């Protein structure tokens, strides 16, 4: 353990996590394709009940520390947090929590979609927000939903260090776990890619406010299924295990800031993803 944030440990190469690439992380990748892919993730989140799981987590957090604002990082097309905000208000009577959606690559259509609704408690930031620079962002509970795995170890460490240094709460959630041996992942990759490509054909009709690009480049020129399938599979070995998180967190727990990690559960107490929570004491 280290006593100061500046004494960052050298991250070991022994992590189970593997740094593969995802198309949506590439700066040259067309934003409209990225938007179509994140639309599919919104559908998956809705089908898997992610918003209910998140609302349960945040409601429990609010019992320990009152929450007035949530700043969602890496929101993409909106993600699970807008629905989570509604559940917090309706089920947990947390009606006055402000939600700010942000992204490194904010999409104009997403900005218009949310900011034209005239909902005073829900906005989408027009400027690019870098999750590795939390010190410069707005105050409030930071959330990273199904996107922390995009960060390589040094960036992931800087996010956690920034949250602790600024004494701001942060909730990181991932729907899936990195449990499969990497050799088995490679062996099953061809089958997994085909499965995910086919799944996009069934998920696309459930996209809200669907565009002609989403239809044409899914069914007629199927490039979205290809990119979506690869990114979906590449995300699996990129997930941080609990042991990986322990290494990232070395030296970041102090007398004034604590960390908690574990499994998240739905309303039926069924395991539904993992979380990492950083909280000022």
Short mmCIF file of C-alpha atoms in Angstrom, two decimals:
data_model
loop_
_atom_site.label_atom_id
_atom_site.label_comp_id
_atom_site.label_asym_id
_atom_site.label_seq_id
_atom_site.Cartn_x
_atom_site.Cartn_y
_atom_site.Cartn_z
CA UNK A 1 0.00 0.00 0.00
CA UNK A 2 1.01 3.60 -0.60
CA UNK A 3 0.07 6.52 1.58
CA UNK A 4 -0.29 9.14 -1.18
CA UNK A 5 -2.00 9.26 -4.55
CA UNK A 6 1.20 10.37 -6.23
CA UNK A 7 2.98 7.13 -5.33
CA UNK A 8 1.24 5.19 -8.06
CA UNK A 9 2.32 1.54 -8.13
CA UNK A 10 3.72 0.01 -11.30
CA UNK A 11 0.84 -1.97 -12.73
CA UNK A 12 1.68 -5.63 -13.12
CA UNK A 13 1.46 -7.49 -16.40
CA UNK A 14 -0.12 -10.34 -14.43
CA UNK A 15 -3.63 -8.98 -14.87
CA UNK A 16 -6.12 -11.39 -16.39
CA UNK A 17 -7.48 -8.56 -18.51
CA UNK A 18 -6.28 -8.44 -22.12
CA UNK A 19 -6.05 -5.11 -23.98
CA UNK A 20 -7.78 -5.86 -27.28
CA UNK A 21 -9.11 -3.04 -29.45
CA UNK A 22 -12.71 -2.06 -30.06
CA UNK A 23 -13.75 -0.12 -33.14
CA UNK A 24 -15.81 2.41 -31.18
CA UNK A 25 -12.67 3.50 -29.30
CA UNK A 26 -10.82 4.49 -32.49
CA UNK A 27 -10.73 8.23 -33.20
CA UNK A 28 -11.23 7.74 -36.94
CA UNK A 29 -14.28 5.50 -36.51
CA UNK A 30 -17.40 7.20 -37.99
CA UNK A 31 -19.57 8.69 -35.28
CA UNK A 32 -22.83 7.65 -36.98
CA UNK A 33 -21.78 3.98 -36.89
CA UNK A 34 -20.76 4.38 -33.25
CA UNK A 35 -24.22 5.83 -32.55
CA UNK A 36 -25.93 2.87 -34.26
CA UNK A 37 -23.89 0.46 -32.16
CA UNK A 38 -24.66 2.24 -28.91
CA UNK A 39 -28.34 2.17 -29.87
CA UNK A 40 -28.11 -1.62 -29.78
CA UNK A 41 -26.47 -1.45 -26.34
CA UNK A 42 -29.41 0.61 -25.08
CA UNK A 43 -31.74 -2.17 -26.25
CA UNK A 44 -29.61 -4.80 -24.49
CA UNK A 45 -29.60 -2.76 -21.27
CA UNK A 46 -33.38 -2.47 -21.42
CA UNK A 47 -33.89 -6.18 -22.05
CA UNK A 48 -31.49 -7.17 -19.26
CA UNK A 49 -33.10 -4.84 -16.72
CA UNK A 50 -29.85 -2.97 -16.10
CA UNK A 51 -31.63 0.23 -15.07
CA UNK A 52 -33.45 -1.52 -12.22
CA UNK A 53 -30.18 -2.98 -10.98
CA UNK A 54 -28.50 0.42 -11.09
CA UNK A 55 -31.40 2.13 -9.36
CA UNK A 56 -31.16 -0.38 -6.53
CA UNK A 57 -27.42 0.28 -6.17
CA UNK A 58 -27.81 4.06 -6.24
CA UNK A 59 -30.74 4.02 -3.81
CA UNK A 60 -28.55 2.11 -1.33
CA UNK A 61 -25.73 4.61 -1.86
CA UNK A 62 -28.11 7.51 -1.16
CA UNK A 63 -28.87 6.07 2.25
CA UNK A 64 -25.23 6.57 3.18
CA UNK A 65 -24.59 9.80 1.29
CA UNK A 66 -27.40 11.99 -0.13
CA UNK A 67 -27.22 12.30 -3.93
CA UNK A 68 -28.40 15.43 -5.72
CA UNK A 69 -26.62 14.97 -9.03
CA UNK A 70 -25.40 12.08 -11.17
CA UNK A 71 -22.79 12.66 -13.87
CA UNK A 72 -22.80 9.70 -16.25
CA UNK A 73 -19.54 9.13 -18.13
CA UNK A 74 -19.44 7.42 -21.52
CA UNK A 75 -23.21 7.75 -22.01
CA UNK A 76 -23.15 7.05 -25.75
CA UNK A 77 -26.71 7.13 -27.06
CA UNK A 78 -28.02 7.62 -23.54
CA UNK A 79 -27.40 4.24 -22.03
CA UNK A 80 -29.25 2.96 -19.00
CA UNK A 81 -29.11 6.07 -16.83
CA UNK A 82 -32.19 7.99 -18.11
CA UNK A 83 -34.39 5.01 -17.28
CA UNK A 84 -32.52 4.59 -14.00
CA UNK A 85 -33.38 8.18 -13.10
CA UNK A 86 -37.08 7.45 -13.67
CA UNK A 87 -36.97 4.34 -11.50
CA UNK A 88 -35.21 6.26 -8.72
CA UNK A 89 -38.01 8.83 -8.76
CA UNK A 90 -40.93 6.41 -9.06
CA UNK A 91 -39.82 3.49 -6.91
CA UNK A 92 -37.39 5.02 -4.42
CA UNK A 93 -38.94 8.50 -4.14
CA UNK A 94 -35.65 10.14 -5.18
CA UNK A 95 -37.38 12.69 -7.36
CA UNK A 96 -34.92 15.58 -7.45
CA UNK A 97 -31.73 13.92 -8.66
CA UNK A 98 -30.25 15.77 -11.62
CA UNK A 99 -28.72 13.61 -14.36
CA UNK A 100 -26.05 14.89 -16.73
CA UNK A 101 -25.09 12.58 -19.61
CA UNK A 102 -21.59 12.95 -21.05
CA UNK A 103 -19.36 11.25 -23.58
CA UNK A 104 -15.90 11.56 -25.10
CA UNK A 105 -17.61 11.54 -28.50
CA UNK A 106 -20.98 13.26 -27.91
CA UNK A 107 -23.43 12.65 -30.74
CA UNK A 108 -25.50 15.56 -32.05
CA UNK A 109 -28.67 13.49 -32.41
CA UNK A 110 -28.37 12.27 -28.80
CA UNK A 111 -27.83 15.83 -27.59
CA UNK A 112 -30.96 17.02 -29.43
CA UNK A 113 -32.94 13.99 -28.30
CA UNK A 114 -32.41 14.68 -24.61
CA UNK A 115 -31.97 18.45 -24.47
CA UNK A 116 -35.12 19.20 -26.47
CA UNK A 117 -37.31 17.25 -24.07
CA UNK A 118 -37.45 20.22 -21.71
CA UNK A 119 -36.76 18.00 -18.73
CA UNK A 120 -34.96 20.27 -16.23
CA UNK A 121 -33.35 17.35 -14.39
CA UNK A 122 -31.94 15.63 -17.49
CA UNK A 123 -29.34 17.12 -19.85
CA UNK A 124 -26.72 15.83 -22.29
CA UNK A 125 -23.46 17.80 -22.22
CA UNK A 126 -22.56 19.17 -25.64
CA UNK A 127 -18.84 19.30 -24.94
CA UNK A 128 -16.55 16.26 -24.93
CA UNK A 129 -15.92 14.94 -21.41
CA UNK A 130 -12.84 12.87 -20.68
CA UNK A 131 -13.46 10.33 -17.93
CA UNK A 132 -9.76 10.40 -17.00
CA UNK A 133 -10.06 14.04 -15.87
CA UNK A 134 -12.77 13.91 -13.25
CA UNK A 135 -11.22 16.78 -11.32
CA UNK A 136 -12.35 19.16 -14.05
CA UNK A 137 -15.90 17.82 -14.36
CA UNK A 138 -19.10 18.80 -12.55
CA UNK A 139 -19.63 17.64 -8.98
CA UNK A 140 -21.84 14.67 -8.18
CA UNK A 141 -21.91 10.88 -8.21
CA UNK A 142 -19.92 9.77 -11.25
CA UNK A 143 -21.19 6.66 -13.00
CA UNK A 144 -19.50 4.50 -15.60
CA UNK A 145 -21.94 1.93 -16.97
CA UNK A 146 -20.50 -0.88 -19.09
CA UNK A 147 -17.61 1.28 -20.23
CA UNK A 148 -14.79 1.02 -17.67
CA UNK A 149 -13.31 -1.91 -19.61
CA UNK A 150 -12.54 0.51 -22.46
CA UNK A 151 -9.84 2.05 -20.28
CA UNK A 152 -6.34 0.52 -20.32
CA UNK A 153 -4.79 0.09 -16.87
CA UNK A 154 -3.00 3.46 -16.67
CA UNK A 155 -6.14 5.35 -17.68
CA UNK A 156 -8.31 3.23 -15.39
CA UNK A 157 -5.95 3.95 -12.52
CA UNK A 158 -6.04 7.69 -13.28
CA UNK A 159 -9.86 7.68 -13.16
CA UNK A 160 -9.92 5.96 -9.78
CA UNK A 161 -7.13 8.18 -8.46
CA UNK A 162 -8.93 11.31 -9.69
CA UNK A 163 -12.16 10.29 -7.95
CA UNK A 164 -10.37 9.66 -4.67
CA UNK A 165 -8.24 12.80 -4.91
CA UNK A 166 -11.26 15.03 -5.61
CA UNK A 167 -13.21 13.21 -2.86
CA UNK A 168 -16.06 12.48 -5.29
CA UNK A 169 -18.16 9.28 -5.24
CA UNK A 170 -17.92 7.01 -8.29
CA UNK A 171 -19.94 3.94 -9.27
CA UNK A 172 -18.56 1.62 -11.95
CA UNK A 173 -20.80 -1.14 -13.27
CA UNK A 174 -20.21 -3.93 -15.78
CA UNK A 175 -22.97 -6.29 -16.90
CA UNK A 176 -20.64 -9.18 -17.75
CA UNK A 177 -17.60 -10.78 -16.12
CA UNK A 178 -14.21 -11.83 -17.41
CA UNK A 179 -14.47 -15.49 -16.44
CA UNK A 180 -13.54 -17.37 -19.62
CA UNK A 181 -9.89 -18.47 -20.14
CA UNK A 182 -8.44 -16.48 -23.03
CA UNK A 183 -7.55 -19.64 -24.97
CA UNK A 184 -11.15 -20.82 -24.83
CA UNK A 185 -12.30 -17.33 -25.85
CA UNK A 186 -10.18 -17.53 -29.01
CA UNK A 187 -11.45 -21.02 -29.81
CA UNK A 188 -15.09 -19.98 -29.49
CA UNK A 189 -14.61 -16.63 -31.21
CA UNK A 190 -15.88 -17.62 -34.71
CA UNK A 191 -19.09 -19.03 -33.28
CA UNK A 192 -19.54 -16.07 -30.92
CA UNK A 193 -19.09 -13.54 -33.71
CA UNK A 194 -21.73 -15.24 -35.86
CA UNK A 195 -24.14 -15.34 -32.93
CA UNK A 196 -23.76 -11.63 -32.21
CA UNK A 197 -24.05 -10.65 -35.86
CA UNK A 198 -27.31 -12.57 -36.17
CA UNK A 199 -28.58 -11.08 -32.90
CA UNK A 200 -28.38 -7.56 -34.34
CA UNK A 201 -31.03 -8.52 -36.90
CA UNK A 202 -33.47 -9.16 -34.04
CA UNK A 203 -32.34 -6.27 -31.79
CA UNK A 204 -32.55 -3.52 -34.42
CA UNK A 205 -36.39 -3.32 -34.59
CA UNK A 206 -36.40 -2.43 -30.87
CA UNK A 207 -34.21 0.66 -31.38
CA UNK A 208 -36.19 3.79 -30.56
CA UNK A 209 -36.14 6.59 -33.13
CA UNK A 210 -34.47 4.28 -35.61
CA UNK A 211 -32.66 5.91 -38.56
CA UNK A 212 -32.32 4.84 -42.16
CA UNK A 213 -28.60 4.25 -41.59
CA UNK A 214 -29.38 1.75 -38.85
CA UNK A 215 -31.69 -0.18 -41.19
CA UNK A 216 -29.62 -0.01 -44.39
CA UNK A 217 -26.28 -0.86 -42.76
CA UNK A 218 -27.79 -3.67 -40.73
CA UNK A 219 -29.91 -5.49 -43.29
CA UNK A 220 -28.70 -4.41 -46.75
CA UNK A 221 -25.01 -3.65 -46.20
CA UNK A 222 -24.34 -5.42 -42.89
CA UNK A 223 -21.36 -3.50 -41.56
CA UNK A 224 -23.01 -2.63 -38.24
CA UNK A 225 -23.44 -6.32 -37.29
CA UNK A 226 -19.75 -6.93 -38.05
CA UNK A 227 -18.47 -4.03 -35.95
CA UNK A 228 -20.97 -4.74 -33.17
CA UNK A 229 -20.05 -8.42 -33.02
CA UNK A 230 -16.32 -7.76 -32.77
CA UNK A 231 -16.67 -5.04 -30.13
CA UNK A 232 -19.08 -7.19 -28.14
CA UNK A 233 -16.66 -10.09 -28.07
CA UNK A 234 -13.53 -7.96 -27.60
CA UNK A 235 -15.07 -6.39 -24.51
CA UNK A 236 -15.15 -9.72 -22.67
CA UNK A 237 -11.39 -10.23 -22.10
CA UNK A 238 -11.04 -6.48 -21.50
CA UNK A 239 -13.15 -6.65 -18.34
CA UNK A 240 -11.30 -6.09 -15.07
CA UNK A 241 -11.62 -8.97 -12.64
CA UNK A 242 -11.89 -8.31 -8.90
CA UNK A 243 -8.19 -9.22 -8.60
CA UNK A 244 -7.34 -6.74 -11.37
CA UNK A 245 -9.29 -4.04 -9.53
CA UNK A 246 -7.35 -4.77 -6.35
CA UNK A 247 -4.16 -4.00 -8.22
CA UNK A 248 -5.58 -0.79 -9.70
CA UNK A 249 -6.71 0.34 -6.25
CA UNK A 250 -3.37 -0.06 -4.48
CA UNK A 251 -2.80 3.03 -2.35
CA UNK A 252 -6.13 4.68 -3.15
CA UNK A 253 -7.96 3.84 0.07
CA UNK A 254 -7.38 6.34 2.84
CA UNK A 255 -8.94 7.44 6.11
CA UNK A 256 -11.22 9.75 4.10
CA UNK A 257 -12.02 7.57 1.08
CA UNK A 258 -13.05 3.93 0.82
CA UNK A 259 -13.68 1.39 -1.95
CA UNK A 260 -16.19 -1.43 -2.18
CA UNK A 261 -16.61 -4.03 -4.91
CA UNK A 262 -18.94 -6.95 -5.41
CA UNK A 263 -21.77 -8.45 -7.40
CA UNK A 264 -24.90 -6.49 -8.24
CA UNK A 265 -28.33 -8.11 -7.88
CA UNK A 266 -31.70 -7.50 -9.46
CA UNK A 267 -35.02 -7.24 -7.64
CA UNK A 268 -35.23 -11.04 -7.42
CA UNK A 269 -31.78 -11.19 -5.84
CA UNK A 270 -30.37 -12.75 -8.99
CA UNK A 271 -26.75 -11.88 -9.77
CA UNK A 272 -26.64 -9.23 -12.48
CA UNK A 273 -23.17 -7.83 -13.12
CA UNK A 274 -20.40 -6.44 -10.93
CA UNK A 275 -19.74 -3.04 -9.40
CA UNK A 276 -16.95 -0.95 -7.92
CA UNK A 277 -17.92 1.90 -5.62
CA UNK A 278 -15.65 4.66 -4.36
CA UNK A 279 -17.02 6.82 -1.55
CA UNK A 280 -15.75 9.67 0.60
CA UNK A 281 -16.05 8.82 4.28
#
